[in-house]
Coordinates of C-alpha atoms in Angstrom, one line a residue:
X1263 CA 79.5 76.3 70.3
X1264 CA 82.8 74.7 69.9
X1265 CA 83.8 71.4 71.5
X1266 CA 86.9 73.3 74.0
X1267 CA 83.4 75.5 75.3
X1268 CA 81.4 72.8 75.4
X1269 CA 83.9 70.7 77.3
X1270 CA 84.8 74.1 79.7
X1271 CA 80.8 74.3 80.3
X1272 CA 80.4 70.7 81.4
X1273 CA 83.1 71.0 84.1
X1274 CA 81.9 74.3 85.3
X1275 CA 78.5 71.9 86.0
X1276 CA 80.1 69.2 87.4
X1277 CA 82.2 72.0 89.6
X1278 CA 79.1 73.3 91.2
X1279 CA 77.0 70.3 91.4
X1280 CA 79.9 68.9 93.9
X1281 CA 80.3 72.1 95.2
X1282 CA 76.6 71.6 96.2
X1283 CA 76.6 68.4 97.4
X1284 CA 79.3 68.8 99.4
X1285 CA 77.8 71.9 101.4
X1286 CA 74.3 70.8 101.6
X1287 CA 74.9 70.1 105.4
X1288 CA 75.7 74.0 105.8
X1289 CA 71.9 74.9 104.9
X1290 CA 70.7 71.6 107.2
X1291 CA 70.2 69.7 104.9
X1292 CA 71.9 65.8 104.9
X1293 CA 72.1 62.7 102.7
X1294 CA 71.8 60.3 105.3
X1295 CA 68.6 62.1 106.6
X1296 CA 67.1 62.2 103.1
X1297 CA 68.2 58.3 102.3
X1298 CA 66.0 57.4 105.5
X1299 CA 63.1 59.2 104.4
X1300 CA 63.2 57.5 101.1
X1301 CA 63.4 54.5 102.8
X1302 CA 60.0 55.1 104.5
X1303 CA 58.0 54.8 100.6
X1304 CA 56.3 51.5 100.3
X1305 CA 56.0 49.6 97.6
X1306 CA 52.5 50.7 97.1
X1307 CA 53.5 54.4 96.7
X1308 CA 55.7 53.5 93.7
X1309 CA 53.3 51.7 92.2
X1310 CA 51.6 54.7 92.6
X1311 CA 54.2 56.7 91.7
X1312 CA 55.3 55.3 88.6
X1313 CA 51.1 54.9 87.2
X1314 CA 51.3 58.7 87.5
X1315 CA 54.4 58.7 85.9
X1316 CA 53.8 57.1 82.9
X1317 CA 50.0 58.5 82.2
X1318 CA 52.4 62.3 82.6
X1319 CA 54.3 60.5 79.6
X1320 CA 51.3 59.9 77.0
X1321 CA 49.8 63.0 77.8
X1322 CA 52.4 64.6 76.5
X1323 CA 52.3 62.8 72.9
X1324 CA 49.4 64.9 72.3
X1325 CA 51.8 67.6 72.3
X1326 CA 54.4 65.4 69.9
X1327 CA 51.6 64.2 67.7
X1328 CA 50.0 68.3 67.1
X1329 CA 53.4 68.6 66.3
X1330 CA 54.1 66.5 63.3
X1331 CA 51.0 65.5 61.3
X1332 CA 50.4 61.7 61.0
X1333 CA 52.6 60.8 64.0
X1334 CA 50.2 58.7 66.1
X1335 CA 50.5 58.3 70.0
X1336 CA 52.2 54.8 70.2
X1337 CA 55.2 56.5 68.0
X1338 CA 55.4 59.7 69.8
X1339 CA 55.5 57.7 73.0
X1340 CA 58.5 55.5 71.3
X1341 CA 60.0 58.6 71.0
X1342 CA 60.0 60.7 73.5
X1343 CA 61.1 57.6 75.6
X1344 CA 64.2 56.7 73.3
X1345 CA 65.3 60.3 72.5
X1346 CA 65.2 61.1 76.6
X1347 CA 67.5 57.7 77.6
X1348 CA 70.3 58.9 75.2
X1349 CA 70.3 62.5 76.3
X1350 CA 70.0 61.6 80.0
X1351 CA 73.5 59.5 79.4
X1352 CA 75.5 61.6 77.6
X1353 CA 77.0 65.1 78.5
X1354 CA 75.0 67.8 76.4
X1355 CA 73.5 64.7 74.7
X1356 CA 70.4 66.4 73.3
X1357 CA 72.1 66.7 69.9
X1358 CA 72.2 62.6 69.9
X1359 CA 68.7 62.3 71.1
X1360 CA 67.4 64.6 68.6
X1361 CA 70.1 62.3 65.9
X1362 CA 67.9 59.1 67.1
X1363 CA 64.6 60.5 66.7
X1364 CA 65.6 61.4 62.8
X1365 CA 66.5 58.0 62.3
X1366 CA 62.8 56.9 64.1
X1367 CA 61.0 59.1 62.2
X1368 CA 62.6 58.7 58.6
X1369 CA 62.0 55.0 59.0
X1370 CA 57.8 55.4 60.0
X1371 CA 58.2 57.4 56.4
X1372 CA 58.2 61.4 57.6
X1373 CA 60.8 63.5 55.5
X1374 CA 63.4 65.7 57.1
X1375 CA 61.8 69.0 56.4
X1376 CA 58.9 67.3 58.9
X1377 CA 61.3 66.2 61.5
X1378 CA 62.9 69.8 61.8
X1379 CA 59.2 71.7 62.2
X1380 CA 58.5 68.6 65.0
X1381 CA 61.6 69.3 66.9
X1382 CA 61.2 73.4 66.7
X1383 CA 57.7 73.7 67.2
X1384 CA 57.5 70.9 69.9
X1385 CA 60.7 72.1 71.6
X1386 CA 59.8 75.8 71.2
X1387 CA 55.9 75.2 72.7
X1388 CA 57.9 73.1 75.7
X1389 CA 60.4 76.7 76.5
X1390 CA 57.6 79.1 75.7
X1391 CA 55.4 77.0 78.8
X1392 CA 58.9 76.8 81.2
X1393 CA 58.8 80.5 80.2
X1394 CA 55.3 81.5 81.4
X1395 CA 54.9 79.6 84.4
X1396 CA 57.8 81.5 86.5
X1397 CA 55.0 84.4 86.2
X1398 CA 52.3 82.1 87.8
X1399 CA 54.4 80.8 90.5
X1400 CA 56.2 84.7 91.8
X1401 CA 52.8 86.2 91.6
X1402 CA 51.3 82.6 93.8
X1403 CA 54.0 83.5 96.5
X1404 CA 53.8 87.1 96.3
X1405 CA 49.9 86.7 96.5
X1406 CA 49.7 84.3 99.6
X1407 CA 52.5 85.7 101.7
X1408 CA 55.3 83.2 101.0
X1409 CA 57.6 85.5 99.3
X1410 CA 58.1 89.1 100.7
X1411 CA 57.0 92.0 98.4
X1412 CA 60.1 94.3 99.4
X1413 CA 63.1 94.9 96.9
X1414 CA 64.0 91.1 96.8
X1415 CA 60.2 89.8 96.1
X1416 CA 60.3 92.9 92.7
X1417 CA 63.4 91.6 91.7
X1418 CA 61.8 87.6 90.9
X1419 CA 58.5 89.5 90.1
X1420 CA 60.4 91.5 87.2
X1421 CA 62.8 88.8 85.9
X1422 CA 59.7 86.7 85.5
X1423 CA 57.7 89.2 83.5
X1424 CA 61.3 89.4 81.5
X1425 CA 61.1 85.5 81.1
X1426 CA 57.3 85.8 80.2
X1427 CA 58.1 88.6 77.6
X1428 CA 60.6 86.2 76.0
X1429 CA 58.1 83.7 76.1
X1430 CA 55.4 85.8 74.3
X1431 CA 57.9 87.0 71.4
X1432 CA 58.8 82.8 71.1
X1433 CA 55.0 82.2 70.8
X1434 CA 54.0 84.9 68.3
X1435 CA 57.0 83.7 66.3
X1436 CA 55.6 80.9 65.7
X1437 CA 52.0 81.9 65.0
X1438 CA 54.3 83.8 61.8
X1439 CA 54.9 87.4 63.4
X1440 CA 58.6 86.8 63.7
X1441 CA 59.6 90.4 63.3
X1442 CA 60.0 91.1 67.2
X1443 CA 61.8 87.9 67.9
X1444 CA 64.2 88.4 64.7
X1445 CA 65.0 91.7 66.0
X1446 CA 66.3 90.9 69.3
X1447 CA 68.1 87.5 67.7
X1448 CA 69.7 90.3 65.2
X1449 CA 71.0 92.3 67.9
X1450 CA 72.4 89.5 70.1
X1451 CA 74.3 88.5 66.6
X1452 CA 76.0 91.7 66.5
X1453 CA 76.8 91.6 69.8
X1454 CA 78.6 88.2 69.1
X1455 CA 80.1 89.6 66.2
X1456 CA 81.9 92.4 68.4
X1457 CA 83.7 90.0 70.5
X1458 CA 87.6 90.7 70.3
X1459 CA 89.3 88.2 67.7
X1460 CA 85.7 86.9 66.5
X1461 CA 85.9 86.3 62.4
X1462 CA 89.6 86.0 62.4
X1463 CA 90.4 83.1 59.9
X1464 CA 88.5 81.5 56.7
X1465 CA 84.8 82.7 56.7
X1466 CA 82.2 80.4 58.2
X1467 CA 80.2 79.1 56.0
X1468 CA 77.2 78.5 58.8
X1469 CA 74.2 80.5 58.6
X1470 CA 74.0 83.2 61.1
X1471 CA 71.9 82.8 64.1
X1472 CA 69.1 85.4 62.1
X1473 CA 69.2 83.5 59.2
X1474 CA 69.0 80.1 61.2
X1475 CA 66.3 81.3 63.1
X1476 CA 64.2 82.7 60.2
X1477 CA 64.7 79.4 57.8
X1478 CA 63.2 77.3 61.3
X1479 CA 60.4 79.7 61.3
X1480 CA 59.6 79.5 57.9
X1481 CA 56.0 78.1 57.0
X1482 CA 55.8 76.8 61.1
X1483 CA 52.6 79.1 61.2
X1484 CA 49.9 77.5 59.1
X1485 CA 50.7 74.1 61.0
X1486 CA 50.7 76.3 64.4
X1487 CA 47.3 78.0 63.7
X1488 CA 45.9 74.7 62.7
X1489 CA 47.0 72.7 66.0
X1490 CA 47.4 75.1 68.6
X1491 CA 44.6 73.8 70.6
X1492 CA 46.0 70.5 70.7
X1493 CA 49.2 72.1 71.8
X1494 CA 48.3 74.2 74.7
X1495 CA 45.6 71.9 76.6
X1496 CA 48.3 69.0 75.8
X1497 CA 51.3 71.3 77.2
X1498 CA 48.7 72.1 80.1
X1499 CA 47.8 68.6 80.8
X1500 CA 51.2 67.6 81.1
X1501 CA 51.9 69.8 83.5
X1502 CA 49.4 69.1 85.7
X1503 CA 50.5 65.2 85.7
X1504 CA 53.9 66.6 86.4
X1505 CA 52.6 68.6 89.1
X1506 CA 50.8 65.3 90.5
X1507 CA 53.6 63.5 90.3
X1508 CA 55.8 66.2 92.4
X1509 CA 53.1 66.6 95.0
X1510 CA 52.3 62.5 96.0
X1511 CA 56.8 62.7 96.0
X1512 CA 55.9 64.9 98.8
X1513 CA 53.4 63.0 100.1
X1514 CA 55.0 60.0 99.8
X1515 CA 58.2 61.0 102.3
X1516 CA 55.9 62.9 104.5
X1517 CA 57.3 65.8 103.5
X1518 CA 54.2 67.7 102.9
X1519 CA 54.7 72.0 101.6
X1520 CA 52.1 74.4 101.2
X1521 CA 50.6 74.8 97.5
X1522 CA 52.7 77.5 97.0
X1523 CA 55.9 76.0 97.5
X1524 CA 55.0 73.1 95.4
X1525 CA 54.1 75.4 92.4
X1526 CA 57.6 77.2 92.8
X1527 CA 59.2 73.8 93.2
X1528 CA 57.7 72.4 90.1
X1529 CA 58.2 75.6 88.2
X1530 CA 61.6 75.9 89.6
X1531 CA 62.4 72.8 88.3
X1532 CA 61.1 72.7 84.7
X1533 CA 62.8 75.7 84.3
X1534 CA 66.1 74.4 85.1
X1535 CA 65.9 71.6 81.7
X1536 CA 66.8 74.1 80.1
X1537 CA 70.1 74.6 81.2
X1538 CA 71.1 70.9 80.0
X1539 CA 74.8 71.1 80.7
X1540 CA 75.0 68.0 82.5
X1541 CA 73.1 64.5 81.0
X1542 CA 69.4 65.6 81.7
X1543 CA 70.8 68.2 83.7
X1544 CA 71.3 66.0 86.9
X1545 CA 72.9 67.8 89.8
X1546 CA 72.4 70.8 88.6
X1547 CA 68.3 70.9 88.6
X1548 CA 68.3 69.0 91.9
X1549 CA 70.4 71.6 93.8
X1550 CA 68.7 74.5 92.3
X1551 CA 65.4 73.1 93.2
X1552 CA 66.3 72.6 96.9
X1553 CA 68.0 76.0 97.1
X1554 CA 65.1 77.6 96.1
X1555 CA 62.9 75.9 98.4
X1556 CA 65.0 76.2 101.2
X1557 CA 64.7 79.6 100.6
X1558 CA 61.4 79.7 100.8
X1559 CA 61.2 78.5 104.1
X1560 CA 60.6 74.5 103.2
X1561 CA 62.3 71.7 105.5
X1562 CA 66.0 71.0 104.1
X1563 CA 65.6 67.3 104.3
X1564 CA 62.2 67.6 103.3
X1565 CA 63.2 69.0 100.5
X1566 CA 66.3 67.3 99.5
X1567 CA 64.4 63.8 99.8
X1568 CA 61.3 64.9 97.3
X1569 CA 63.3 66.5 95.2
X1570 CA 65.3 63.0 94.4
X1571 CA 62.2 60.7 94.7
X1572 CA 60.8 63.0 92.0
X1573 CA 63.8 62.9 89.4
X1574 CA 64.2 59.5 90.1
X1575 CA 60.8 59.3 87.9
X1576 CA 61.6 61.6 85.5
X1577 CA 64.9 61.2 84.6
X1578 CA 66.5 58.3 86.2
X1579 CA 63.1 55.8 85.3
X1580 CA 64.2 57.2 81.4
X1581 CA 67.0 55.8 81.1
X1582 CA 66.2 51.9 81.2
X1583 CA 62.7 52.2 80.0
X1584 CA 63.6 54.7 77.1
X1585 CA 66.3 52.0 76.5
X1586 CA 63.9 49.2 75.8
X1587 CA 61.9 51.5 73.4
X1588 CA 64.8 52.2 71.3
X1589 CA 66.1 48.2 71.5
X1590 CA 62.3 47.1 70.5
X1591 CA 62.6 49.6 67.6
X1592 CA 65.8 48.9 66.2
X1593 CA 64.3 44.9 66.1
X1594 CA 61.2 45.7 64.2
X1595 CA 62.6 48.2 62.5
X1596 CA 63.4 45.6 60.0
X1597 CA 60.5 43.9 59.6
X1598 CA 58.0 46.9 60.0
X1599 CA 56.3 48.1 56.5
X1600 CA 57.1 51.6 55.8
X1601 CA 54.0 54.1 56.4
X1602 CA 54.3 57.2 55.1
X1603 CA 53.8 58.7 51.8
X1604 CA 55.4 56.3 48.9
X1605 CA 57.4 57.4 45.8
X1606 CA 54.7 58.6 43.0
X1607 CA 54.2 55.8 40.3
X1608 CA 55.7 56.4 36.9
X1609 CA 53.0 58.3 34.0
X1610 CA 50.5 55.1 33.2
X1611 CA 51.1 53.8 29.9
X1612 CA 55.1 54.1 30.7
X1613 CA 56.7 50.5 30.6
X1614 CA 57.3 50.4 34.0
X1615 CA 53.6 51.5 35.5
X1616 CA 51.3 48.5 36.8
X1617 CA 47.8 49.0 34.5
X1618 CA 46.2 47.8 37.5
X1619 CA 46.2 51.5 38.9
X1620 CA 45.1 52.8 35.8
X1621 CA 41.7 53.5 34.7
X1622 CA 40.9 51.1 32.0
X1623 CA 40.7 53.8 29.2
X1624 CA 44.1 54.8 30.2
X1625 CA 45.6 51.3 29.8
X1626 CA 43.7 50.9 26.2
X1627 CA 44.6 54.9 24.7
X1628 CA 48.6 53.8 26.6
X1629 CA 48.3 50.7 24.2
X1630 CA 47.9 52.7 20.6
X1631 CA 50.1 55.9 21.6
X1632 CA 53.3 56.6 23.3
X1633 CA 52.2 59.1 25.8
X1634 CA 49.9 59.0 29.2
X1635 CA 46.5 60.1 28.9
X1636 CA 45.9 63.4 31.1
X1637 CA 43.1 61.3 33.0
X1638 CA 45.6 58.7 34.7
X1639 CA 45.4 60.1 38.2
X1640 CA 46.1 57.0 40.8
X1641 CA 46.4 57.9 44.4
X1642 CA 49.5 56.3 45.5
X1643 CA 49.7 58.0 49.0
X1644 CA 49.3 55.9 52.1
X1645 CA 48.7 57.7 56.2
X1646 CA 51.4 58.1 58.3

């Protein structure tokens, strides 16, 4: 995407989010009502609020550590936090975020060919999840009531099996049948390439989006078929906390829903990260989350007032406290030993190999000849 479409696509956002804002009032729904219910939450809720909060955040590293081998918890933690502050400032600042993490990882001693499996696998296991669960929550409402099986209830019950399908080609991708998903990845490409005036100039020299896609892909499924576990109960976990969270928001404004509004509420807003036009997708998310709960039936400033208390957490708490983790790194960056693998030692019985990491019949034969003996086999490796 160039930097005029990118620009175009972040003022279509902002368009809409004021757009939203400013016609909130014509779907009863009111800032002023939703700023006094916020003011209700005591001190004790957020407490509360933010214990919840934070346990939702190191679940997750089980996620981030399946991911990359030899990441522990404390580090995944360090960076999820700093990589979500930058991209929650910055407009479409995900590429930043993911610029910080390579710099946070290289330094703990993981190798760029790690970093790109972490952010693919991790990233891809997030989407496949936001994928599957509109599934759970059309079939909750069609199943209790909430959402009418006539013409419009088959419409979201068929564009979440589409989002599930897309889901379940993403998933056995990565377990190393990427034939499906490189197929439909192939065919968008040639669509792209059809475009009136696409190709004119030099030739690119980026790799196409199958190429791209195939090179990701490549050797992700013996580390997926070794971890999955870890992946899905961690990915399942975490939303559960998540789920927590959104439901004592509710709570916590007396704003109480039925079940299934809270599932399509959560759901609804997961799904939304996706579209990360804005910095963490703010506006946006919030007033598709409300819209949709509105039309479900929910109370407008009910609604409206959960929805914010609930970001607040999640995206606005980010920002300083993802700040402090990437502050307290960049000082002990410095003065923290490097723990990944180290450079292999030179052949013992070269000038420059220590004969303390030789065996002693090494050191003795390196003495009378010129070359290493074939039994010099120090371990020079270290754990992430």
């Amino acid at each position: 995407m160039t930097t005029r479409a990118r620009l175009i696509l972040l003022a279509g956002g902002i368009a809409v989010v004021v757009w939203a804002a400013l016609h909130l009032s014509s779907v009863g729904a009111s800032w002023s009502g939703a700023w006094r219910q916020l003011g209700t939450v005591t001190w004790q809720w957020l407490a509360a609020l933010g214990v919840v909060w934070l346990a939702g955040l190191c679940v997750h590293t089980i996620v981030l550590s399946a991911a990359m081998p030899g990441l522990t918890h404390r580090r995944a933690l360090t960076l999820n936090l700093a990589g979500s502050a930058l991209s929650n400032v910055l407009p479409l600042g995900g590429v930043a975020g993911t610029a910080l993490n390579l710099a946070m990882v290289r330094g703990w001693g993981h190798g760029n060919l790690d970093f790109a499996r972490f952010v693919m696998l991790s990233k891809a296991w997030d989407t496949a999840a936001k994928l599957f669960m509109p599934l759970v929550a059309v079939g909750t409402l069609l199943a209790t009531g909430s959402l009418d099986a006539g013409p419009n209830g088959m419409l979201w019950l068929a564009t979440a099996v589409f989002a599930a399908g897309t889901g379940l080609l993403l998933v056995t991708a990565l377990f190393g049948r990427a034939g499906p998903l490189l197929r439909v990845v192939a065919f968008a490409e040639r669509l792209r390439h059809r475009r009136p005036g696409y190709g004119a100039g030099a030739p690119s020299a980026v790799p196409g989006w199958t190429a791209t896609a195939a090179a990701l892909l490549d050797g992700t499924d013996q580390l997926v078929r070794s971890r999955w576990a870890a992946l899905t109960w961690g990915m399942i976990s975490y939303w559960l906390m998540q789920g927590a969270l959104w439901w004592l928001c509710l709570l916590a404004i007396g704003a109480a829903m039925p079940w299934p509004l809270v599932v399509a509420g959560l759901v609804t807003e997961r799904l939304l990260t996706l579209a990360g036009i804005t910095p963490g997708g703010a506006g946006l998310i919030e007033a598709g989350t409300v819209g949709v709960l509105i039309g479900l039936g929910a109370d407008a400033i009910g609604a409206l007032a959960g929805v914010l208390l609930f970001r607040a957490f999640i995206f606005v708490a980010e920002i300083p406290v993802g700040g402090l983790a990437a502050a307290l790194w960049l000082l002990t960056r410095r003065t923290t030993p490097r723990t990944g693998p180290s450079r292999p030692e030179p052949p013992c019985g070269s000038p420059t190999s220590p004969t303390s990491s030789c065996p002693a019949s090494a050191v003795s034969s390196s003495r009378s000849t010129t070359s290493a003996p074939a039994s010099c086999t120090a371990d020079t490796s270290r754990p992430s």
